Amino acid sequence: MLGLSRDAYYRMLAHAVAGLPNEACGLIAAEGEGGDAAAFYPMTNVAASESIYEFDGAEHLAVEKQAEEAGLTVIGVMHSHTASTAYPSPTDVAQAGRFDPLGVWHHVIVSLKHPEPALRSYRIVAGRISEEEVKVRD
């Protein structure tokens, strides 16, 4: 289960919409590895693509440092799908295998396929996709 602060939830949705026509992306951080996601750090999609996202290495390190200085731990990644459902694509699964081989991160996808954005979260381990419940908290 992924708990999200209301602020982090709305920041993810807003960043996804603002990124159109390209996919948007960012990192999610919490107080400890098992805590609710308290912060969302929007990042630049350097791929500037409607179908894939890519972090800038320097920006990624800067965000990790910013989260750490705030006493938070990065626990996942968010990206948007501009025209498809909120379900991991084969590219998403391959990226998870490279960057999260132990499957500890939450992989949040915001779908913009319909007028109302849809947010879902997954764990991806060894190519296996498991959806998890998302609870937005005050």
Coordinates of C-alpha atoms in Angstrom, one line a residue:
M1 CA 0.0 0.0 0.0
L2 CA 1.2 3.5 -0.8
G3 CA 0.0 6.3 1.4
L4 CA 0.2 9.8 -0.2
S5 CA -0.1 13.1 1.5
R6 CA -2.9 15.1 -0.2
D7 CA -0.3 17.7 -1.2
A8 CA 2.0 15.1 -2.9
Y9 CA -1.0 13.6 -4.7
Y10 CA -2.2 16.9 -6.2
R11 CA 1.4 18.0 -7.0
M12 CA 1.8 14.8 -9.1
L13 CA -1.4 15.3 -10.9
A14 CA -0.6 19.0 -11.6
H15 CA 2.9 18.1 -12.8
A16 CA 1.6 15.4 -15.2
V17 CA -0.9 17.9 -16.8
A18 CA 1.7 20.6 -17.0
G19 CA 4.1 18.3 -18.8
L20 CA 1.8 17.8 -21.7
P21 CA 2.3 16.9 -24.5
N22 CA 5.2 15.0 -23.1
E23 CA 5.4 12.5 -20.2
A24 CA 6.2 14.1 -16.9
C25 CA 8.3 12.6 -14.1
G26 CA 9.6 13.0 -10.6
L27 CA 10.6 11.3 -7.4
I28 CA 8.5 10.5 -4.3
A29 CA 9.9 10.7 -0.8
A30 CA 8.8 9.7 2.7
E31 CA 9.9 9.9 6.3
G32 CA 11.5 6.4 6.3
E33 CA 11.2 3.6 3.8
G34 CA 7.8 2.4 5.2
G35 CA 6.2 5.8 5.7
D36 CA 3.6 7.6 3.7
A37 CA 4.9 9.7 0.7
A38 CA 5.1 13.2 2.1
A39 CA 6.8 14.9 -0.8
F40 CA 6.9 14.9 -4.5
Y41 CA 9.8 16.3 -6.4
P42 CA 8.9 17.2 -10.0
M43 CA 11.8 16.6 -12.4
T44 CA 12.6 17.4 -16.0
N45 CA 11.9 14.7 -18.6
V46 CA 15.1 15.2 -20.7
A47 CA 13.8 12.7 -23.3
A48 CA 11.1 15.4 -24.1
S49 CA 8.9 12.6 -25.3
E50 CA 5.2 11.7 -25.4
S51 CA 6.0 8.0 -24.8
I52 CA 9.1 7.8 -22.5
Y53 CA 10.7 9.6 -19.7
E54 CA 14.3 10.0 -18.7
F55 CA 15.9 11.8 -15.7
D56 CA 18.9 14.1 -15.9
G57 CA 21.6 12.4 -13.8
A58 CA 22.7 15.7 -12.1
E59 CA 19.1 16.7 -11.3
H60 CA 18.4 13.2 -9.9
L61 CA 21.3 13.5 -7.5
A62 CA 20.3 17.0 -6.5
V63 CA 16.7 15.8 -5.7
E64 CA 18.0 12.9 -3.7
K65 CA 20.2 15.3 -1.7
Q66 CA 17.3 17.8 -1.2
A67 CA 15.1 15.0 0.1
E68 CA 17.9 13.7 2.4
E69 CA 18.5 17.2 3.8
A70 CA 14.7 17.4 4.5
G71 CA 15.0 14.1 6.5
L72 CA 13.2 12.2 3.8
T73 CA 14.0 9.0 1.8
V74 CA 13.2 8.6 -1.8
I75 CA 10.7 5.7 -2.0
G76 CA 9.6 5.8 -5.6
V77 CA 9.1 7.4 -9.0
M78 CA 6.2 8.9 -10.7
H79 CA 5.6 9.4 -14.4
S80 CA 2.7 10.1 -16.7
H81 CA 1.2 8.3 -19.6
T82 CA -0.2 10.9 -22.0
A83 CA -2.5 8.6 -24.1
S84 CA -2.6 5.2 -22.4
T85 CA -3.9 3.8 -19.2
A86 CA -2.0 3.9 -15.8
Y87 CA -0.4 0.5 -16.3
P88 CA 3.4 -0.1 -16.7
S89 CA 4.5 -0.4 -20.3
P90 CA 7.3 -2.9 -21.3
T91 CA 9.7 0.1 -21.2
D92 CA 8.6 0.9 -17.7
V93 CA 9.2 -2.7 -16.6
A94 CA 12.6 -2.7 -18.2
Q95 CA 13.5 0.6 -16.5
A96 CA 12.4 -0.8 -13.1
G97 CA 14.6 -3.8 -13.6
R98 CA 17.6 -1.5 -14.2
F99 CA 17.0 1.1 -11.5
D100 CA 15.1 -0.8 -8.9
P101 CA 16.2 -4.5 -9.2
L102 CA 15.0 -5.4 -5.7
G103 CA 11.5 -3.9 -6.3
V104 CA 11.6 -1.6 -3.3
W105 CA 10.3 1.5 -5.1
H106 CA 6.7 2.5 -5.7
H107 CA 6.1 3.1 -9.4
V108 CA 3.3 5.6 -9.7
I109 CA 1.7 6.3 -13.1
V110 CA -0.7 9.1 -13.8
S111 CA -2.8 8.5 -16.9
L112 CA -4.0 11.4 -18.9
K113 CA -5.9 9.3 -21.4
H114 CA -9.2 10.7 -20.1
P115 CA -10.2 14.2 -19.0
E116 CA -9.9 13.1 -15.4
P117 CA -6.3 12.0 -14.5
A118 CA -6.0 8.5 -13.0
L119 CA -3.2 7.7 -10.5
R120 CA -2.2 4.1 -9.8
S121 CA 0.8 2.6 -8.1
Y122 CA 2.8 -0.7 -8.7
R123 CA 5.6 -2.7 -7.4
I124 CA 7.7 -4.3 -10.2
V125 CA 10.0 -7.2 -9.2
A126 CA 11.9 -9.3 -11.8
G127 CA 9.4 -8.3 -14.5
R128 CA 6.4 -9.1 -12.4
I129 CA 3.9 -6.2 -11.9
S130 CA 1.8 -6.0 -8.8
E131 CA -0.7 -3.2 -8.3
E132 CA -0.9 -1.7 -4.8
E133 CA -3.6 0.3 -3.1
V134 CA -3.1 4.0 -3.0
K135 CA -4.5 6.0 0.0
V136 CA -4.5 9.8 -0.1
R137 CA -4.3 11.2 3.5
D138 CA -4.8 14.6 4.9

